[in-house]
């Protein structure tokens, strides 16, 4: 059965070309759209939180809605809605979705003018009209972001149409006016609009607009001035400066929509979620605590680093067992299982040689992997790492303090009051602003359960790869924040001094985790790229 879905205007499902009757429940239709367009696995408890925070039986409500969605998109030969005890996934690779087709065509330079004009027409329709859920903040924020992305996509098309020499200059002017209306602070749109108005002889209007734009940008604190753009006098074709529309490309959340999340099975049967994105030299990021493949791309910590690495590399990462989208209910959470899970992911992805990135406790896992498989690791990058856990060589007082925190973790983790989780936030990111701390507090709750959080803390205390450091034979770069309050910089320096020929880079930061906005984040990216550059 062929299925196609229309998201412009009202949500419509076509089965073999015929419209299907959608469930009358707006919540169910919203759930379907969310599963369809996010195109990744979701934990059941998270879906309940997004859509049914109020009912006495949210799990039952979710099951009911899934039972209404299943017959719409499943067939005898294709089970597209896949749900187990922990997760729900809507597999849509064989479903034609109008917005997905539009994005592909816009990003294809060979797309014809008529196709662009057709897409432009569709983009004028409201996106997912009629499924707003104002009382569901998380869903409504997601829907708002999707619509903003559609608006940006529309600007991409208008930018191309506004500079297409096969379109009459007067029509191009109309497209440019629409572009500028959607992106009033785009220098390219405003500059091109003024240039085209000058070309069609509307000089006085252009002068009036120039004054308006100057005031607009000044009020926003943006420097702006207009230089007439050179144009071909016969065609009115605008120069390459205005054809460069990367300013309006969908850059914010696009990588999340392009990453591919899959599962592999570890030796003990635990399912490990991993994500792949990008092309080029492979980089594998060993898992560390506090990760979630579904939410990392919007994180103020991980997102900027991951996006940069994915631009020109085949970037692979995965969620630790007991964490994120990987199985939470597992018998074994141990250092050895962390290493074998990394082995499983690498083997599943079939990458023969790659750069290995280890962050925090992922550094010790990466060290162990590099010892076992030196022929597969081209470069080893360690950030904020340690070779010995908190129990190793600790005084009785330190052990008591850590055990007290573990007791608090068991009772305070996941509670609405984030006061407990702030203990972690303040040491991971001391310079974070209130919004970033709020995000981190919530992110902790999303990543794992209180029971698993305690298990992780205990396992981290027993890690010890000090005896392995001198055995590392691959090129190694050690990066550490000079003011790290969680893992002191001397720990990183000792690792670099013990690993043969290792390089060390100190960052001007106090964060165990780097905030994307701080200058140290760019230094980190530049150091990694320079280190692994062929």
XYZ file of C-alpha atoms in Angstrom:
534
model
C 0.000 0.000 0.000
C 1.363 3.404 -1.013
C 1.017 6.083 1.626
C 1.560 9.803 1.175
C 0.986 12.522 3.729
C 0.100 16.164 3.281
C 1.238 18.512 6.056
C 0.553 21.831 4.337
C -2.955 22.870 5.301
C -4.828 20.244 7.291
C -3.030 16.972 8.017
C -4.100 14.445 5.367
C -3.191 10.784 4.894
C -3.601 9.301 1.421
C -3.710 5.501 1.136
C -3.277 4.441 -2.488
C -4.314 7.964 -3.417
C -7.511 7.967 -1.338
C -7.930 10.148 1.787
C -8.131 8.148 5.007
C -10.424 9.023 7.887
C -8.268 10.487 10.651
C -9.062 9.960 14.331
C -11.374 12.695 15.675
C -9.074 13.168 18.681
C -6.837 16.217 18.134
C -4.337 14.756 20.628
C -4.053 11.589 18.556
C -3.566 13.535 15.330
C -0.935 15.681 17.039
C 0.835 12.562 18.327
C 0.845 11.118 14.809
C 2.345 14.316 13.335
C 4.982 14.438 16.070
C 6.057 10.816 15.556
C 6.017 11.221 11.778
C 8.085 14.395 11.514
C 10.568 13.792 14.302
C 11.338 10.416 12.683
C 13.167 9.010 15.688
C 12.405 6.754 18.650
C 10.668 8.274 21.676
C 10.425 6.904 25.170
C 6.861 6.113 26.191
C 7.141 8.079 29.426
C 8.305 11.144 27.483
C 5.344 10.915 25.086
C 2.999 10.643 28.060
C 4.560 13.756 29.532
C 4.217 15.694 26.266
C 0.619 14.772 25.468
C -1.091 13.387 28.585
C 0.315 15.053 31.647
C -3.134 15.373 33.170
C -5.107 12.104 32.865
C -5.064 9.496 35.636
C -3.826 6.903 33.162
C -1.498 8.584 30.601
C 0.008 5.228 29.584
C -3.453 3.925 28.774
C -4.231 7.089 26.809
C -1.030 6.635 24.800
C -1.876 2.998 24.031
C -5.357 4.029 22.892
C -3.978 6.680 20.533
C -1.401 4.284 19.120
C -4.189 1.790 18.431
C -5.923 4.450 16.316
C -2.744 5.367 14.412
C -1.567 1.823 13.728
C -4.227 0.820 11.154
C -3.712 4.087 9.284
C -0.097 3.471 8.365
C 0.558 -0.248 8.894
C -0.160 -2.851 6.260
C 0.233 -6.595 5.890
C 3.725 -6.210 4.458
C 4.871 -3.125 6.345
C 4.848 -2.481 10.077
C 5.676 1.218 10.225
C 4.540 1.939 13.779
C 6.894 0.008 16.040
C 6.316 0.073 19.797
C 7.905 -1.925 22.577
C 7.748 -1.571 26.353
C 10.083 1.432 26.381
C 9.885 3.199 23.009
C 7.661 4.186 20.116
C 8.948 4.765 16.580
C 7.137 5.637 13.355
C 9.306 4.451 10.484
C 8.524 6.725 7.551
C 11.320 6.040 5.047
C 8.832 4.618 2.529
C 6.187 7.294 3.113
C 5.986 10.296 0.802
C 5.686 13.433 2.951
C 5.165 16.764 1.198
C 7.424 18.779 3.494
C 10.236 16.230 3.196
C 9.934 16.331 -0.598
C 9.949 20.132 -0.559
C 13.136 20.278 1.542
C 14.900 17.834 -0.789
C 13.900 19.849 -3.857
C 14.956 23.164 -2.365
C 18.371 21.744 -1.485
C 18.797 20.310 -5.006
C 20.360 22.834 -7.419
C 18.826 20.962 -10.353
C 15.234 21.575 -9.218
C 13.353 23.221 -12.076
C 11.789 26.668 -11.945
C 8.276 25.223 -12.242
C 8.953 22.910 -9.285
C 10.156 25.842 -7.194
C 7.064 27.848 -8.095
C 4.871 24.898 -7.095
C 6.632 24.508 -3.747
C 6.335 28.235 -3.135
C 2.584 27.948 -3.639
C 2.281 25.098 -1.126
C 4.400 26.904 1.451
C 1.796 29.654 1.607
C -0.621 27.193 3.216
C -0.608 26.923 7.037
C 1.600 24.077 8.235
C -0.316 21.362 10.155
C -3.360 23.561 10.358
C -5.787 22.700 13.144
C -3.664 20.585 15.498
C -2.405 23.276 17.869
C -2.462 22.225 21.520
C -2.022 25.483 23.499
C -2.311 23.642 26.795
C 0.574 21.296 25.917
C 3.632 23.506 26.163
C 6.250 21.006 24.961
C 4.290 20.011 21.868
C 3.320 23.587 21.100
C 6.940 24.714 21.288
C 7.924 21.907 18.915
C 5.154 22.915 16.503
C 6.217 26.563 16.703
C 9.798 25.592 15.843
C 8.634 23.458 12.925
C 6.639 26.373 11.547
C 9.614 28.699 11.925
C 11.669 26.181 9.946
C 8.992 26.170 7.241
C 9.188 29.952 7.172
C 12.951 29.748 6.703
C 12.483 27.172 3.942
C 10.041 29.548 2.280
C 12.697 32.265 2.427
C 15.172 29.952 0.698
C 12.754 29.518 -2.194
C 11.918 33.206 -2.383
C 15.637 34.021 -2.406
C 16.191 31.696 -5.370
C 13.148 32.972 -7.235
C 14.137 36.585 -6.593
C 17.420 36.114 -8.458
C 16.370 33.710 -11.226
C 17.160 35.310 -14.626
C 14.364 33.284 -16.255
C 11.783 35.279 -14.295
C 10.788 38.780 -15.319
C 12.407 41.444 -13.152
C 9.011 42.791 -12.036
C 8.015 39.307 -10.812
C 11.382 38.855 -9.119
C 10.738 42.099 -7.297
C 7.499 40.654 -5.921
C 9.324 37.554 -4.647
C 11.985 39.771 -3.058
C 9.313 41.840 -1.310
C 7.820 38.655 0.127
C 11.283 37.489 1.217
C 12.019 40.778 2.964
C 8.625 40.703 4.688
C 9.439 37.283 6.181
C 13.058 38.184 7.021
C 13.047 41.914 7.855
C 16.572 41.733 9.308
C 18.171 39.887 6.413
C 20.842 42.115 4.883
C 20.664 40.150 1.632
C 16.888 40.498 1.315
C 16.837 44.226 2.056
C 19.831 44.923 -0.172
C 18.385 42.957 -3.060
C 14.995 44.642 -2.686
C 16.534 48.106 -2.924
C 18.669 47.118 -5.897
C 15.738 45.678 -7.824
C 13.599 48.729 -7.117
C 16.377 50.890 -8.529
C 16.589 48.642 -11.600
C 12.863 49.025 -12.370
C 13.075 52.791 -11.946
C 11.350 53.112 -8.558
C 14.204 55.206 -7.210
C 12.198 57.481 -4.901
C 10.536 54.466 -3.230
C 13.945 52.845 -2.854
C 15.310 55.966 -1.128
C 12.371 56.013 1.289
C 12.851 52.315 2.027
C 16.569 52.871 2.573
C 15.785 55.311 5.383
C 13.256 52.875 6.856
C 15.743 49.983 6.774
C 18.474 52.127 8.339
C 16.202 53.011 11.272
C 15.031 49.406 11.594
C 18.530 47.947 11.805
C 19.818 50.724 14.068
C 16.940 50.136 16.495
C 17.992 46.480 16.629
C 21.631 47.397 17.197
C 22.724 46.074 13.779
C 25.066 47.932 11.466
C 23.533 48.228 7.995
C 24.158 50.187 4.832
C 23.153 49.666 1.208
C 25.558 49.461 -1.687
C 23.948 49.185 -5.088
C 24.558 45.683 -6.388
C 26.046 45.326 -9.850
C 23.499 43.890 -12.242
C 23.351 42.868 -15.854
C 21.592 45.739 -17.602
C 19.702 43.437 -19.954
C 18.467 40.737 -17.614
C 18.592 42.532 -14.282
C 20.352 39.463 -12.929
C 21.710 40.197 -9.462
C 25.373 39.448 -8.766
C 26.656 36.412 -6.881
C 26.679 38.340 -3.602
C 22.894 38.228 -3.421
C 22.640 34.702 -4.771
C 24.455 33.443 -1.694
C 21.467 32.589 0.491
C 23.223 30.556 3.122
C 22.162 33.204 5.656
C 18.629 31.905 5.293
C 19.427 28.187 5.178
C 17.783 25.954 7.743
C 20.777 25.622 10.032
C 19.347 25.532 13.513
C 17.541 22.220 13.867
C 18.178 20.637 10.461
C 20.952 18.276 11.656
C 18.494 16.632 14.029
C 16.140 15.879 11.146
C 19.016 14.445 9.104
C 20.587 12.227 11.744
C 19.675 8.562 11.608
C 18.931 6.821 14.902
C 19.150 3.028 14.999
C 19.665 0.266 17.553
C 22.232 -2.455 17.969
C 22.294 -5.280 20.488
C 25.106 -5.671 22.995
C 26.501 -9.044 24.038
C 24.125 -9.293 26.996
C 21.056 -8.362 24.928
C 20.864 -4.684 25.920
C 19.733 -2.474 23.056
C 22.044 0.476 22.434
C 20.737 3.499 20.518
C 23.216 5.120 18.163
C 23.027 8.009 15.694
C 24.966 8.723 12.514
C 25.157 11.917 10.495
C 27.427 13.589 7.967
C 30.111 12.452 5.557
C 33.880 12.420 5.640
C 36.485 11.120 8.062
C 34.608 9.147 10.754
C 34.544 10.462 14.312
C 33.095 8.195 16.984
C 32.122 9.790 20.270
C 32.232 7.320 23.150
C 29.136 7.563 25.317
C 29.173 9.443 28.565
C 26.575 10.147 31.183
C 24.027 12.880 30.448
C 23.334 12.256 26.795
C 20.140 11.782 24.850
C 20.216 11.351 21.074
C 16.768 12.911 20.767
C 17.575 16.113 22.662
C 21.336 16.657 22.246
C 21.028 18.769 19.111
C 19.077 21.475 20.966
C 21.396 21.473 23.980
C 23.451 24.589 24.821
C 26.280 22.209 25.782
C 26.487 19.510 23.112
C 24.697 21.055 20.165
C 27.279 23.596 18.891
C 30.127 21.078 19.196
C 28.224 18.270 17.491
C 27.003 20.474 14.649
C 30.532 21.618 13.850
C 31.919 18.087 13.888
C 29.084 16.842 11.669
C 29.687 19.489 9.005
C 32.604 17.664 7.374
C 32.814 14.345 9.191
C 30.846 11.120 9.499
C 29.867 11.663 13.122
C 28.737 8.674 15.201
C 27.533 8.818 18.789
C 25.389 6.655 21.031
C 23.577 6.682 24.362
C 25.107 4.824 27.277
C 23.182 1.750 28.413
C 20.773 2.815 31.149
C 20.669 6.289 29.636
C 18.950 8.271 26.880
C 17.280 6.124 24.217
C 19.250 2.982 25.083
C 17.681 0.367 27.357
C 17.268 1.602 30.930
C 16.318 -1.732 32.477
C 19.667 -3.504 32.221
C 21.363 -5.872 34.658
C 24.912 -4.775 33.931
C 26.143 -1.192 34.265
C 29.907 -1.456 34.527
C 33.101 -0.152 32.994
C 33.565 -3.356 31.012
C 30.039 -3.080 29.585
C 30.802 0.519 28.570
C 33.807 -0.682 26.570
C 32.012 -3.611 24.942
C 29.086 -1.326 24.027
C 31.538 0.947 22.206
C 32.914 -2.108 20.406
C 29.387 -3.151 19.431
C 28.474 0.264 18.025
C 31.713 0.557 16.030
C 31.316 -2.937 14.582
C 27.665 -2.304 13.733
C 28.518 0.932 11.915
C 31.252 -0.920 10.003
C 33.883 1.809 10.365
C 37.368 0.381 10.021
C 39.396 3.420 11.105
C 38.171 6.513 12.909
C 38.987 9.313 15.327
C 37.736 8.495 18.820
C 36.406 11.234 21.095
C 36.008 10.553 24.817
C 34.424 13.087 27.166
C 34.419 12.804 30.981
C 34.206 9.098 31.885
C 34.019 8.390 28.153
C 37.722 9.278 28.093
C 38.681 6.236 30.171
C 36.444 4.049 28.002
C 38.171 5.446 24.918
C 41.612 4.791 26.393
C 40.720 1.157 27.032
C 39.292 0.776 23.520
C 42.421 2.298 21.964
C 44.551 -0.229 23.851
C 42.446 -3.151 22.658
C 42.078 -1.939 19.061
C 44.957 0.403 18.167
C 44.698 -0.471 14.481
C 41.220 1.061 14.293
C 41.828 4.360 16.096
C 43.472 6.999 13.901
C 43.367 9.706 16.586
C 42.360 9.737 20.251
C 40.822 12.925 21.681
C 40.156 13.118 25.426
C 38.240 16.006 26.998
C 37.634 16.509 30.725
C 38.716 12.929 31.291
C 40.109 11.008 34.237
C 42.039 7.770 34.562
C 40.947 6.916 38.123
C 37.487 7.191 39.691
C 36.600 9.019 42.885
C 37.046 5.949 45.137
C 40.629 5.389 43.982
C 42.940 6.753 46.657
C 40.130 8.728 48.299
C 40.095 9.597 52.007
C 37.313 8.356 54.262
C 35.796 11.841 54.333
C 35.685 12.071 50.543
C 34.057 8.650 50.310
C 31.435 9.668 52.892
C 30.667 12.838 50.944
C 30.255 10.949 47.695
C 28.083 8.295 49.280
C 25.914 11.010 50.813
C 25.407 12.494 47.341
C 24.431 9.058 46.049
C 21.799 8.791 48.801
C 20.445 12.222 47.857
C 20.437 11.171 44.220
C 18.174 8.221 44.917
C 15.583 10.437 46.603
C 15.994 13.723 44.736
C 16.546 12.745 41.116
C 13.626 13.478 38.826
C 11.689 15.543 41.358
C 9.953 18.736 40.277
C 12.111 20.728 42.656
C 15.506 20.998 40.909
C 17.402 22.023 44.058
C 19.117 18.633 44.289
C 20.099 18.460 40.636
C 21.592 21.936 41.019
C 24.403 20.251 42.975
C 25.484 18.664 39.709
C 24.720 21.649 37.495
C 26.859 24.053 39.483
C 29.947 21.865 39.162
C 29.419 20.832 35.557
C 28.821 24.395 34.292
C 29.584 27.013 36.989
C 29.283 29.948 34.575
C 25.945 28.921 33.104
C 23.146 31.473 33.144
C 19.755 30.684 34.785
C 18.208 29.497 31.507
C 21.108 27.130 30.830
C 20.953 25.753 34.365
C 17.199 25.194 34.018
C 17.855 23.298 30.797
C 20.551 21.158 32.425
C 18.357 20.354 35.418
C 15.569 19.197 33.126
C 17.984 17.367 30.823
C 19.275 15.272 33.718
C 15.767 14.079 34.454
C 15.207 13.144 30.802
C 18.405 11.138 30.495
C 17.971 8.433 33.132
C 16.136 7.173 36.216
C 17.114 7.877 39.856
C 18.155 4.235 40.286
C 20.418 4.294 37.267
C 21.890 7.659 38.271
C 23.052 6.068 41.531
C 24.454 3.062 39.677
C 26.398 5.337 37.320
C 27.891 7.327 40.200
C 29.013 4.144 41.894
C 30.583 2.648 38.752
C 32.435 5.882 37.970
C 34.076 5.699 41.381
C 35.824 2.411 40.546
C 37.191 3.285 37.093
C 40.951 2.804 36.913
C 42.922 2.814 33.660
C 46.100 4.396 35.061
C 48.080 1.271 34.241
C 46.918 1.505 30.606
C 48.036 5.044 29.834
C 51.620 4.196 28.909
C 50.329 1.522 26.508
C 48.444 3.991 24.283
C 50.153 3.957 20.898
C 47.853 6.146 18.810
C 48.200 9.942 18.360
C 46.475 11.502 21.381
C 45.163 14.981 22.162
C 44.173 15.798 25.752
C 41.924 18.847 26.231
C 40.892 20.122 29.655
C 39.253 23.240 31.059
C 41.770 25.061 33.227
C 39.118 25.875 35.822
C 37.212 22.552 35.771
C 35.642 22.185 39.217
C 34.549 18.583 38.740
C 37.748 17.061 37.326
C 40.773 19.268 38.166
C 43.028 20.244 35.280
C 45.984 18.444 36.898
C 44.143 15.199 36.168
C 44.193 16.013 32.452
C 47.817 17.120 32.581
C 48.809 13.834 34.238
C 47.043 11.862 31.504
C 48.852 13.842 28.820
C 52.194 13.398 30.594
C 51.770 9.624 30.864
C 50.462 8.817 27.370
C 53.476 8.722 25.018
C 53.761 11.850 22.831
C 50.323 13.126 23.831
C 49.503 16.789 23.174
C 47.762 18.956 25.778
C 45.463 21.944 25.221
C 44.140 23.949 28.169
C 40.890 25.866 27.709
C 40.029 29.178 29.379
C 36.862 27.816 30.953
C 35.578 26.642 34.321
C 33.168 24.126 32.793
C 33.454 20.374 32.903
C 31.004 20.635 30.010
C 31.531 23.417 27.476
C 28.789 25.902 26.723
C 28.543 26.508 22.994
C 28.487 30.278 23.463
C 31.817 30.524 25.311
C 35.036 31.183 23.323
C 36.572 27.963 24.675
C 34.067 26.019 22.593
C 35.557 27.365 19.356
C 39.074 26.678 20.637
C 37.988 23.085 21.319
C 36.604 22.618 17.792
C 39.624 24.226 16.143
C 42.011 22.050 18.167
C 40.163 18.839 17.308
C 39.895 19.626 13.597
C 43.555 20.626 13.361
C 44.589 17.466 15.200
C 42.703 15.017 12.989
C 43.214 16.859 9.705
C 44.866 14.492 7.171
